[in-house]
Coordinates of C-alpha atoms and ligand atoms in Angstrom, one line a residue:
M233 CA 23.7 -6.9 3.2
S234 CA 26.5 -8.5 1.3
R235 CA 27.0 -9.8 -2.2
G236 CA 27.4 -13.6 -2.3
K237 CA 28.6 -15.8 -5.1
A238 CA 27.3 -15.4 -8.6
G239 CA 26.1 -11.9 -7.9
V240 CA 23.3 -13.1 -5.7
F241 CA 22.4 -11.0 -2.8
S242 CA 22.8 -12.9 0.4
L243 CA 21.0 -11.1 3.2
W244 CA 22.0 -10.9 6.8
L245 CA 18.4 -11.7 7.3
E246 CA 19.4 -15.2 6.4
Q247 CA 21.9 -15.6 9.2
R248 CA 20.3 -13.4 11.9
P249 CA 16.7 -13.7 11.5
F250 CA 15.3 -11.6 14.2
W251 CA 15.5 -8.1 14.6
C252 CA 14.3 -5.9 17.3
W253 CA 11.9 -6.8 20.0
K254 CA 13.9 -7.5 23.1
T255 CA 16.3 -5.2 25.0
S256 CA 18.5 -4.6 22.1
W257 CA 17.6 -5.8 18.7
V258 CA 21.1 -6.3 17.5
E259 CA 22.2 -8.7 20.2
N260 CA 18.9 -10.3 20.9
F261 CA 17.4 -12.4 18.3
L262 CA 15.7 -15.7 18.3
P263 CA 17.3 -18.5 16.4
C264 CA 15.1 -19.5 13.5
N265 CA 14.8 -23.0 12.3
S266 CA 12.6 -22.4 9.3
Y267 CA 12.8 -19.9 6.5
I268 CA 10.8 -18.9 3.4
D269 CA 12.6 -18.5 0.1
S270 CA 12.3 -15.0 -1.3
Y271 CA 12.6 -14.7 -5.1
D272 CA 14.1 -12.0 -7.2
P273 CA 11.2 -11.0 -9.5
S274 CA 13.5 -10.0 -12.3
T275 CA 15.2 -13.4 -12.5
G276 CA 12.9 -15.8 -10.8
E277 CA 15.8 -17.0 -8.6
V278 CA 15.9 -17.3 -4.8
Y279 CA 18.0 -14.5 -3.5
C280 CA 17.3 -14.4 0.2
R281 CA 15.4 -16.2 2.9
V282 CA 13.0 -14.7 5.3
P283 CA 12.3 -16.1 8.8
D284 CA 9.1 -18.2 9.0
S285 CA 7.9 -17.0 12.3
G286 CA 4.8 -18.1 14.2
K287 CA 3.0 -18.0 17.6
E288 CA 6.2 -18.2 19.6
E289 CA 7.7 -15.0 18.0
V290 CA 4.4 -13.2 18.4
E291 CA 4.3 -14.1 22.0
A292 CA 7.8 -12.7 22.5
A293 CA 7.0 -9.6 20.6
V294 CA 3.8 -9.0 22.7
E295 CA 5.9 -9.4 25.9
A296 CA 8.4 -6.8 24.6
A297 CA 5.7 -4.4 23.5
R298 CA 3.8 -4.7 26.8
A299 CA 6.9 -3.9 28.8
A300 CA 7.7 -0.9 26.6
F301 CA 4.2 0.6 26.6
P302 CA 4.2 2.4 30.0
G303 CA 7.4 4.3 29.3
W304 CA 6.7 5.2 25.7
S305 CA 3.1 6.2 26.3
A306 CA 4.2 8.4 29.2
R307 CA 6.5 10.4 27.0
S308 CA 5.2 13.8 25.8
P309 CA 4.1 14.1 22.2
Q310 CA 7.1 16.4 21.7
E311 CA 9.5 13.8 22.8
R312 CA 8.0 11.1 20.6
S313 CA 7.9 13.5 17.7
Q314 CA 11.6 14.1 18.0
V315 CA 12.3 10.4 17.8
L316 CA 10.2 10.2 14.7
H317 CA 12.1 13.0 13.1
R318 CA 15.4 11.3 13.9
L319 CA 14.2 8.1 12.3
A320 CA 13.1 10.0 9.2
D321 CA 16.6 11.6 9.0
L322 CA 18.3 8.2 9.3
L323 CA 16.1 6.7 6.6
E324 CA 16.8 9.6 4.4
Q325 CA 20.5 9.1 4.8
S326 CA 20.1 5.5 3.7
L327 CA 17.8 6.4 0.8
E328 CA 19.9 4.9 -2.0
E329 CA 20.6 1.6 -0.2
L330 CA 16.9 1.3 0.7
A331 CA 15.8 2.1 -2.8
Q332 CA 18.2 -0.5 -4.3
A333 CA 16.9 -3.1 -1.9
E334 CA 13.2 -2.2 -2.5
S335 CA 13.7 -2.4 -6.3
K336 CA 15.5 -5.7 -6.1
D337 CA 13.0 -7.3 -3.6
Q338 CA 9.8 -6.0 -5.2
G339 CA 10.6 -5.8 -8.9
K340 CA 9.7 -2.1 -9.2
T341 CA 12.0 0.2 -11.1
I342 CA 14.8 1.8 -9.3
T343 CA 13.5 5.2 -10.4
L344 CA 10.3 4.6 -8.7
A345 CA 11.9 3.3 -5.5
R346 CA 14.2 6.4 -5.4
T347 CA 11.5 8.9 -6.2
M348 CA 8.5 7.6 -4.5
D349 CA 8.7 4.6 -2.1
I350 CA 11.6 5.6 0.1
P351 CA 11.1 9.4 0.1
R352 CA 7.5 8.8 1.0
S353 CA 8.5 6.4 3.8
V354 CA 10.7 9.3 5.2
Q355 CA 7.8 11.7 4.8
N356 CA 5.5 9.4 6.7
F357 CA 7.6 9.8 9.8
R358 CA 8.0 13.5 9.4
F359 CA 4.3 14.0 8.6
F360 CA 3.1 12.2 11.7
A361 CA 5.8 13.7 13.9
S362 CA 4.3 17.1 13.1
S363 CA 0.6 16.1 13.0
I364 CA 0.7 14.5 16.5
L365 CA 1.7 17.9 17.9
H366 CA -1.3 19.5 16.3
H367 CA -3.8 16.9 17.3
T368 CA -2.7 16.5 20.9
S369 CA -3.0 20.3 21.4
E370 CA -6.7 20.2 20.4
C371 CA -9.0 20.4 23.4
T372 CA -12.7 19.8 23.6
Q373 CA -14.5 21.2 26.7
M374 CA -17.8 22.6 27.6
D375 CA -19.8 23.8 30.6
H376 CA -23.2 22.3 30.9
V377 CA -25.6 21.9 33.9
G378 CA -23.1 23.0 36.5
C379 CA -20.4 20.7 35.2
L380 CA -17.2 21.0 33.2
H381 CA -17.0 18.3 30.6
Y382 CA -13.9 17.6 28.6
T383 CA -12.3 14.8 26.6
V384 CA -8.9 13.2 26.7
R385 CA -7.3 10.8 24.2
A386 CA -4.9 8.0 25.2
P387 CA -3.0 5.4 23.1
V388 CA -4.8 2.1 22.8
G389 CA -1.9 -0.2 23.7
I390 CA -0.2 -2.7 21.4
A391 CA -1.1 -2.1 17.8
G392 CA -0.9 -5.0 15.2
L393 CA 0.1 -3.7 11.8
I394 CA -0.1 -5.8 8.6
S395 CA 1.0 -4.6 5.2
P396 CA 1.2 -5.9 1.6
W397 CA 3.9 -6.3 -1.0
N398 CA 3.2 -3.6 -3.5
L399 CA 4.5 -0.6 -1.5
P400 CA 6.5 -2.4 1.2
L401 CA 8.3 0.2 3.3
Y402 CA 5.9 3.0 2.3
L403 CA 2.8 1.3 3.6
L404 CA 4.5 -0.2 6.7
T405 CA 5.8 3.2 7.8
W406 CA 2.4 4.8 7.0
K407 CA 1.1 2.6 9.9
I408 CA 4.1 2.5 12.2
A409 CA 4.5 6.3 12.3
P410 CA 1.0 7.3 13.5
A411 CA 0.8 4.4 15.9
I412 CA 4.0 5.2 17.8
A413 CA 3.5 9.0 17.5
A414 CA 0.2 8.5 19.4
G415 CA 2.1 6.6 22.1
N416 CA 1.3 3.0 21.2
T417 CA 3.8 0.2 20.9
V418 CA 3.6 -1.9 17.7
I419 CA 4.0 -5.3 16.3
A420 CA 4.3 -5.0 12.5
K421 CA 4.3 -7.7 9.9
P422 CA 5.5 -6.9 6.4
S423 CA 4.6 -9.2 3.5
E424 CA 6.7 -12.4 3.4
L425 CA 7.3 -11.5 -0.3
T426 CA 8.9 -8.1 0.5
S427 CA 10.5 -8.1 4.0
V428 CA 13.9 -6.7 3.2
T429 CA 13.4 -2.9 3.7
A430 CA 11.5 -3.5 7.0
W431 CA 14.4 -5.5 8.2
M432 CA 16.8 -2.7 7.1
M433 CA 14.7 -0.2 9.0
C434 CA 15.0 -2.2 12.2
K435 CA 18.7 -1.6 12.2
L436 CA 18.0 2.2 12.4
L437 CA 15.5 2.1 15.2
E438 CA 18.0 2.0 18.1
K439 CA 20.1 4.7 16.6
A440 CA 17.1 6.9 16.2
G441 CA 16.3 6.5 19.9
V442 CA 13.3 4.3 19.6
P443 CA 13.3 2.4 22.9
P444 CA 13.4 -1.4 22.8
G445 CA 10.1 -3.0 22.5
V446 CA 8.3 0.0 20.9
V447 CA 8.6 -1.2 17.4
N448 CA 8.7 -5.0 16.9
I449 CA 8.7 -6.6 13.5
V450 CA 7.7 -10.2 12.9
F451 CA 8.5 -11.8 9.6
G452 CA 6.7 -14.6 8.0
T453 CA 3.5 -15.7 6.3
G454 CA -0.1 -14.6 6.9
P455 CA -1.5 -17.9 8.0
R456 CA 1.2 -18.5 10.5
V457 CA 2.5 -15.3 12.0
G458 CA -0.2 -13.0 10.7
E459 CA -3.0 -15.0 12.3
A460 CA -1.1 -15.4 15.5
L461 CA -0.9 -11.6 15.7
V462 CA -4.5 -11.0 14.8
S463 CA -5.8 -13.5 17.3
H464 CA -3.6 -12.4 20.2
P465 CA -5.9 -11.2 23.0
E466 CA -3.4 -8.5 24.1
V467 CA -3.4 -6.8 20.7
P468 CA -6.6 -4.8 20.8
L469 CA -6.2 -3.1 17.4
I470 CA -5.3 -4.2 13.9
S471 CA -4.5 -2.0 11.0
F472 CA -4.4 -4.0 7.8
T473 CA -3.7 -3.2 4.2
G474 CA -4.1 -6.0 1.7
S475 CA -6.7 -8.0 -0.1
Q476 CA -10.4 -8.4 0.6
P477 CA -10.3 -12.2 1.3
T478 CA -7.6 -11.7 3.9
A479 CA -9.6 -8.9 5.5
E480 CA -12.5 -11.3 5.8
R481 CA -10.3 -13.8 7.7
I482 CA -8.9 -11.0 9.9
T483 CA -12.4 -9.8 10.7
Q484 CA -13.4 -13.4 11.7
L485 CA -10.4 -13.8 13.9
S486 CA -10.9 -10.4 15.5
A487 CA -14.6 -10.8 16.3
P488 CA -14.3 -12.8 19.5
H489 CA -12.1 -10.1 21.0
C490 CA -14.1 -7.2 19.5
K491 CA -10.9 -5.7 18.1
R492 CA -10.7 -2.3 16.5
L493 CA -10.1 -2.7 12.8
S494 CA -8.8 -0.5 10.0
L495 CA -9.0 -2.3 6.6
E496 CA -7.5 -0.8 3.5
L497 CA -8.4 -3.2 0.6
G498 CA -8.5 -3.6 -3.1
G499 CA -10.2 -1.6 -5.9
K500 CA -11.6 -1.9 -9.4
N501 CA -11.2 1.8 -10.1
P502 CA -13.0 3.5 -12.9
A503 CA -11.7 6.5 -15.0
I504 CA -14.6 8.4 -16.7
I505 CA -13.6 10.4 -19.7
F506 CA -16.1 12.8 -21.0
E507 CA -16.0 14.3 -24.6
D508 CA -14.9 17.7 -23.2
A509 CA -11.8 16.3 -21.5
N510 CA -8.4 17.7 -22.2
L511 CA -6.9 14.6 -23.9
E512 CA -3.4 16.1 -23.9
E513 CA -3.3 15.7 -20.1
C514 CA -5.8 12.9 -19.8
I515 CA -4.1 10.3 -22.0
P516 CA -0.6 10.2 -20.3
T517 CA -2.1 10.4 -16.9
T518 CA -4.6 7.6 -17.6
V519 CA -1.7 5.4 -19.0
R520 CA 0.2 6.0 -15.8
S521 CA -2.8 5.4 -13.6
S522 CA -3.4 2.1 -15.4
F523 CA 0.0 0.7 -15.3
A524 CA 1.7 2.2 -12.3
N525 CA 3.9 0.3 -9.8
Q526 CA 6.5 -0.8 -12.1
A527 CA 6.4 2.0 -14.4
C528 CA 6.5 5.5 -15.7
P529 CA 8.2 7.3 -18.5
L530 CA 7.8 10.5 -16.5
G531 CA 10.0 9.2 -13.7
F532 CA 6.9 8.6 -11.6
G533 CA 6.1 5.0 -12.4
L534 CA 4.6 2.5 -10.4
L535 CA 2.4 -1.8 -13.0
G536 CA -1.1 -1.8 -12.1
E537 CA 0.1 -3.1 -8.8
I538 CA -1.3 -0.2 -6.8
C539 CA -4.7 -0.4 -5.2
L540 CA -5.5 3.1 -6.7
C541 CA -4.7 2.1 -10.3
T542 CA -7.4 2.5 -13.0
S543 CA -8.6 -0.7 -14.4
R544 CA -11.9 0.3 -16.1
I545 CA -11.7 3.2 -18.6
F546 CA -15.1 4.5 -19.7
V547 CA -14.8 6.9 -22.7
Q548 CA -17.7 8.9 -24.1
K549 CA -18.7 7.5 -27.5
S550 CA -18.0 10.6 -29.6
I551 CA -14.2 10.5 -28.6
Y552 CA -13.8 6.8 -28.1
S553 CA -11.9 6.0 -31.3
E554 CA -9.6 8.9 -31.0
F555 CA -8.9 8.2 -27.3
L556 CA -8.2 4.5 -27.9
K557 CA -5.8 5.2 -30.8
R558 CA -3.8 7.7 -28.8
F559 CA -4.0 5.7 -25.6
L560 CA -2.5 2.6 -27.4
E561 CA 0.2 4.7 -28.9
A562 CA 1.1 6.1 -25.5
T563 CA 1.0 2.7 -23.8
R564 CA 3.4 1.2 -26.4
L565 CA 6.0 3.8 -25.5
W566 CA 6.5 2.2 -22.1
K567 CA 9.7 0.2 -21.8
V568 CA 9.6 -3.0 -19.8
G569 CA 13.1 -3.6 -18.4
I570 CA 15.1 -4.9 -15.5
P571 CA 14.2 -3.0 -12.3
S572 CA 17.8 -1.7 -11.9
D573 CA 17.7 0.0 -15.3
P574 CA 17.0 3.7 -14.8
S575 CA 15.6 4.0 -18.3
A576 CA 13.0 1.2 -17.7
S577 CA 9.5 2.4 -17.3
M578 CA 8.2 -0.9 -16.0
G579 CA 9.9 -3.6 -13.9
A580 CA 8.7 -7.1 -13.0
L581 CA 5.6 -8.4 -11.3
I582 CA 6.0 -9.6 -7.7
S583 CA 5.8 -13.4 -8.2
K584 CA 5.3 -16.3 -10.6
A585 CA 1.9 -17.0 -9.0
H586 CA 0.9 -13.4 -9.5
L587 CA 2.1 -13.3 -13.1
E588 CA 0.1 -16.5 -13.8
K589 CA -3.0 -15.0 -12.1
V590 CA -2.8 -11.8 -14.2
R591 CA -2.3 -13.9 -17.4
S592 CA -5.2 -16.1 -16.6
Y593 CA -7.5 -13.0 -16.7
I594 CA -6.3 -12.1 -20.1
K595 CA -7.0 -15.7 -21.3
K596 CA -10.5 -15.5 -19.9
A597 CA -11.1 -12.2 -21.6
R598 CA -9.9 -13.6 -24.9
A599 CA -12.2 -16.7 -24.5
E600 CA -15.1 -14.4 -23.9
G601 CA -14.5 -12.7 -27.3
A602 CA -12.8 -9.5 -26.0
Q603 CA -10.1 -7.9 -28.0
I604 CA -6.5 -7.6 -26.7
L605 CA -5.2 -4.6 -28.5
C606 CA -1.7 -4.3 -27.0
G607 CA 0.4 -6.2 -24.6
E608 CA 0.3 -9.8 -23.5
G609 CA 0.2 -12.2 -26.5
V610 CA 0.0 -9.3 -29.0
D611 CA 3.4 -7.5 -28.8
K612 CA 6.8 -9.1 -28.3
L613 CA 8.6 -8.7 -25.1
S614 CA 12.4 -8.6 -25.3
L615 CA 14.6 -8.8 -22.3
P616 CA 18.2 -9.6 -21.7
P617 CA 18.7 -13.5 -21.7
R618 CA 19.5 -13.7 -18.0
N619 CA 16.2 -12.2 -17.2
Q620 CA 14.1 -14.6 -19.1
G621 CA 13.0 -16.3 -15.9
G622 CA 11.7 -13.0 -14.5
Y623 CA 8.1 -12.2 -14.0
F624 CA 7.7 -9.6 -16.8
M625 CA 4.7 -8.7 -18.8
L626 CA 3.7 -5.9 -21.1
P627 CA 1.0 -3.4 -20.3
T628 CA -2.1 -4.9 -21.7
V629 CA -5.3 -3.1 -23.1
I630 CA -8.6 -5.0 -23.4
T631 CA -11.6 -3.7 -25.4
D632 CA -14.9 -5.1 -26.6
I633 CA -15.5 -6.5 -23.2
K634 CA -18.8 -6.7 -21.3
D635 CA -19.4 -5.1 -17.9
E636 CA -20.2 -8.6 -16.5
S637 CA -16.9 -10.0 -17.5
C638 CA -14.6 -10.9 -14.6
C639 CA -11.9 -8.6 -16.0
M640 CA -14.4 -5.7 -15.5
K641 CA -15.5 -6.8 -12.0
E642 CA -12.6 -8.4 -10.2
E643 CA -9.3 -6.8 -9.0
I644 CA -6.5 -8.1 -11.4
F645 CA -3.8 -6.0 -9.7
G646 CA -1.6 -6.1 -12.7
P647 CA -0.8 -4.0 -15.8
V648 CA -4.1 -4.7 -17.5
T649 CA -6.8 -2.2 -18.2
C650 CA -10.2 -2.4 -20.0
V651 CA -11.4 0.5 -22.3
V652 CA -15.1 0.7 -23.0
P653 CA -17.5 3.3 -24.6
F654 CA -20.5 5.0 -22.9
D655 CA -23.3 7.3 -23.9
S656 CA -24.6 9.4 -21.0
E657 CA -23.6 10.7 -17.6
E658 CA -26.3 8.8 -15.9
E659 CA -25.4 5.5 -17.6
V660 CA -21.7 5.8 -16.8
I661 CA -22.3 6.5 -13.1
K662 CA -24.4 3.4 -12.8
R663 CA -21.8 1.3 -14.6
A664 CA -18.9 2.7 -12.6
N665 CA -20.8 1.9 -9.4
S666 CA -21.7 -1.6 -10.5
V667 CA -18.8 -3.4 -8.8
K668 CA -18.3 -4.4 -5.2
Y669 CA -15.3 -2.1 -4.7
G670 CA -15.3 1.6 -4.1
L671 CA -11.7 2.8 -3.6
A672 CA -10.7 5.5 -6.2
A673 CA -12.3 7.0 -9.3
T674 CA -11.1 9.5 -11.8
V675 CA -13.2 11.9 -13.8
W676 CA -12.0 13.9 -16.8
S677 CA -14.1 16.8 -18.0
S678 CA -13.9 20.6 -18.4
N679 CA -17.4 21.1 -17.1
V680 CA -17.2 22.0 -13.4
G681 CA -20.9 21.4 -12.8
R682 CA -20.6 17.9 -14.3
I683 CA -17.5 17.2 -12.2
H684 CA -19.3 18.0 -9.0
R685 CA -22.4 16.1 -9.9
V686 CA -20.5 12.9 -11.0
A687 CA -18.0 13.0 -8.1
K688 CA -20.9 13.2 -5.6
K689 CA -22.6 10.2 -7.1
L690 CA -19.6 7.9 -7.5
Q691 CA -19.4 5.3 -4.7
S692 CA -15.7 5.8 -4.1
G693 CA -13.7 6.9 -1.1
L694 CA -11.4 9.0 -3.4
V695 CA -12.4 10.9 -6.5
W696 CA -9.7 12.6 -8.6
T697 CA -10.8 15.0 -11.3
N698 CA -8.5 16.0 -14.2
C699 CA -5.6 14.4 -12.3
W700 CA -4.6 11.2 -10.5
L701 CA -2.8 10.2 -7.3
I702 CA -2.4 13.7 -5.9
R703 CA -2.5 13.2 -2.2
E704 CA -3.0 15.6 0.7
L705 CA -1.9 13.5 3.7
N706 CA -4.1 15.5 6.1
L707 CA -7.3 14.3 4.4
P708 CA -9.0 11.0 4.8
F709 CA -7.8 8.0 2.7
G710 CA -9.8 4.9 2.4
G711 CA -12.4 3.0 0.4
M712 CA -16.2 2.4 0.4
K713 CA -18.0 -1.0 0.1
S714 CA -15.5 -3.9 -0.1
S715 CA -12.6 -1.6 -0.5
G716 CA -12.3 -1.0 3.2
V717 CA -13.4 0.0 6.6
G718 CA -12.2 3.2 8.2
R719 CA -9.9 6.0 6.9
E720 CA -6.3 6.8 7.3
G721 CA -4.7 10.3 7.3
A722 CA -3.6 12.8 10.0
K723 CA -6.7 13.1 12.1
D724 CA -8.2 9.7 11.1
S725 CA -5.1 7.8 12.0
Y726 CA -4.8 9.7 15.3
E727 CA -8.3 8.8 16.2
F728 CA -7.9 5.2 15.2
F729 CA -4.7 4.8 17.3
T730 CA -6.2 6.5 20.4
E731 CA -9.1 6.0 22.7
V732 CA -11.3 8.9 23.6
K733 CA -12.6 9.4 27.2
T734 CA -15.2 12.0 28.4
I735 CA -14.6 13.4 31.9
T736 CA -17.2 15.4 33.8
I737 CA -16.4 17.5 36.9
K738 CA -19.3 19.0 38.9
H739 CA -18.4 22.6 39.9
Ligands
NAD190 P1 -2.8 -10.1 1.0 O1 -4.1 -9.9 1.6 O2 -2.5 -11.5 0.4 O3 -1.6 -9.9 2.1 C1 -1.5 -8.7 2.8 C2 -0.7 -9.0 4.1 O4 -1.6 -9.8 4.9 C3 0.6 -9.7 4.0 O5 1.5 -9.3 4.9 C4 0.2 -11.2 4.3 O6 1.2 -12.0 4.8 C5 -0.9 -11.0 5.3 N1 -1.8 -12.1 5.5 C6 -2.2 -13.0 4.5 N2 -3.1 -13.9 5.1 C7 -3.3 -13.5 6.4 C8 -4.0 -14.0 7.4 N3 -4.8 -15.1 7.3 N4 -4.0 -13.4 8.6 C9 -3.2 -12.3 8.8 N5 -2.4 -11.8 7.9 C10 -2.5 -12.4 6.6 O7 -2.5 -9.0 0.0 P2 -1.3 -8.8 -1.0 O8 -1.4 -9.7 -2.1 O9 -0.1 -8.7 -0.2 O10 -1.6 -7.3 -1.5 C11 -2.3 -6.9 -2.6 C12 -3.7 -6.4 -2.1 O11 -3.5 -5.3 -1.3 C13 -4.6 -5.9 -3.3 O12 -5.9 -6.4 -3.1 C14 -4.5 -4.4 -3.1 O13 -5.5 -3.7 -3.7 C15 -4.4 -4.3 -1.7 N6 -3.9 -2.9 -1.3 C16 -4.7 -2.0 -0.8 C17 -4.2 -0.7 -0.5 C18 -5.1 0.4 0.1 O14 -4.6 1.3 0.6 N7 -6.5 0.2 0.0 C19 -2.9 -0.4 -0.7 C20 -2.1 -1.4 -1.2 C21 -2.5 -2.7 -1.5

């Protein structure tokens, strides 16, 4: 990556569009005739161009992945694990460069990219390098009616992996690592809005000892290259993270081939705050859980652009006024700034279209008579002049809003949260469950019995109590209802990326 005129990043991506899928990814790349402009979210200016691939590139990637599969799948789990560890080490050595690129490309704060996105990408490879050894050593066998029965697991083949823009390298590696650890070869498609760190990782694959054709990355848009990948008959499995409408389309395209699907989708996540909650902990955590992905005064910030963010806060009536007052005070402490500013707690939203979409929800809420108590249209946003074209907005808090309002039902995926009062446990469970999503919920209370009761009744794949976003990677991750199909995590990912076979031998 080099700096071009006027301080604009000009990416190598622009001149050498393709990456990795033939015998050697540095020398072999396809010429690309068509590119997509990629915008810097903090200025609104084009700063690099991403190849606009399609069917032809998917075909070439399939060919490379097919050729690499026999050799890679025949390696022992230990050998594959070592390659993953080497890749993790190389990513770690490039941490600062990757963090700068992720922050510039995505608009998130440099602090967040340094402390979460890139370290977590490194961890993904280390984690699956270890967990594969554990899972492949497990053995199921039994004697029954004069026979020995046992099971074996084998990689599925070529895995299609599609990821979104909010956690670019983090989510892409969360799929690549388990897929290749289990012996598959992969074709991965990052979001066309955030392709840069995927491309940077390509340059490290060869050095890490990943054989050519094992990891293939295709760049471009969903309708062109994404659909070509999903529809390809030689790609039997698709792991997708993104929005629910895209998942519907992927499901339709996969149906004629009966493909195996893992779908990690959106959420409309509730936080339920009972009157016996510890507000000292609950308020800063709930501010963070509402506005993360561009932000965090605690050095752990993310802008409502995380599928796990809280967007509906239910507060028991007896503490509603106090909670709201303190919640607004804490929200106003957040500094919106350019992503490269280490003191910024929030960066920019991903694109102009997304900023407009988020703003349109606030307009609708206002039109319905809801109160906008802080943020968009209420407080003034001041940024350096050269960043006036950037996609910035303030964290926004909406109250006096009905459960039927679209702001309470639909995923906004921006720094916007609604705060509403409730009376009883039974009532709040019903209201929390009243949306089509079921990804993550948070419960705040000091009554253990109540925590168990409420957690069990919430229709949500993840429930955090008195905390938020604490993850144990061994445990299943995924959503209920329209938030997804399947689970990811050590065992779940291993099972998804392998086929099980039962063998019976008569004594
Ligand atoms: P998106 O669905 O628009 O795009 C996701 C990916 O799918 C991108 O790479 C895109 O190019 C590709 N794509 C788009 N149309 C396609 C098609 N027709 N065929 C194949 N691929 C296609 O989602 P987004 O806007 O990038 O991401 C935001 C969404 O992701 C939100 O809904 C968020 O909640 C969700 N998300 C979920 C999780 C989770 O773990 N559950 C994590 C992060 C983000």
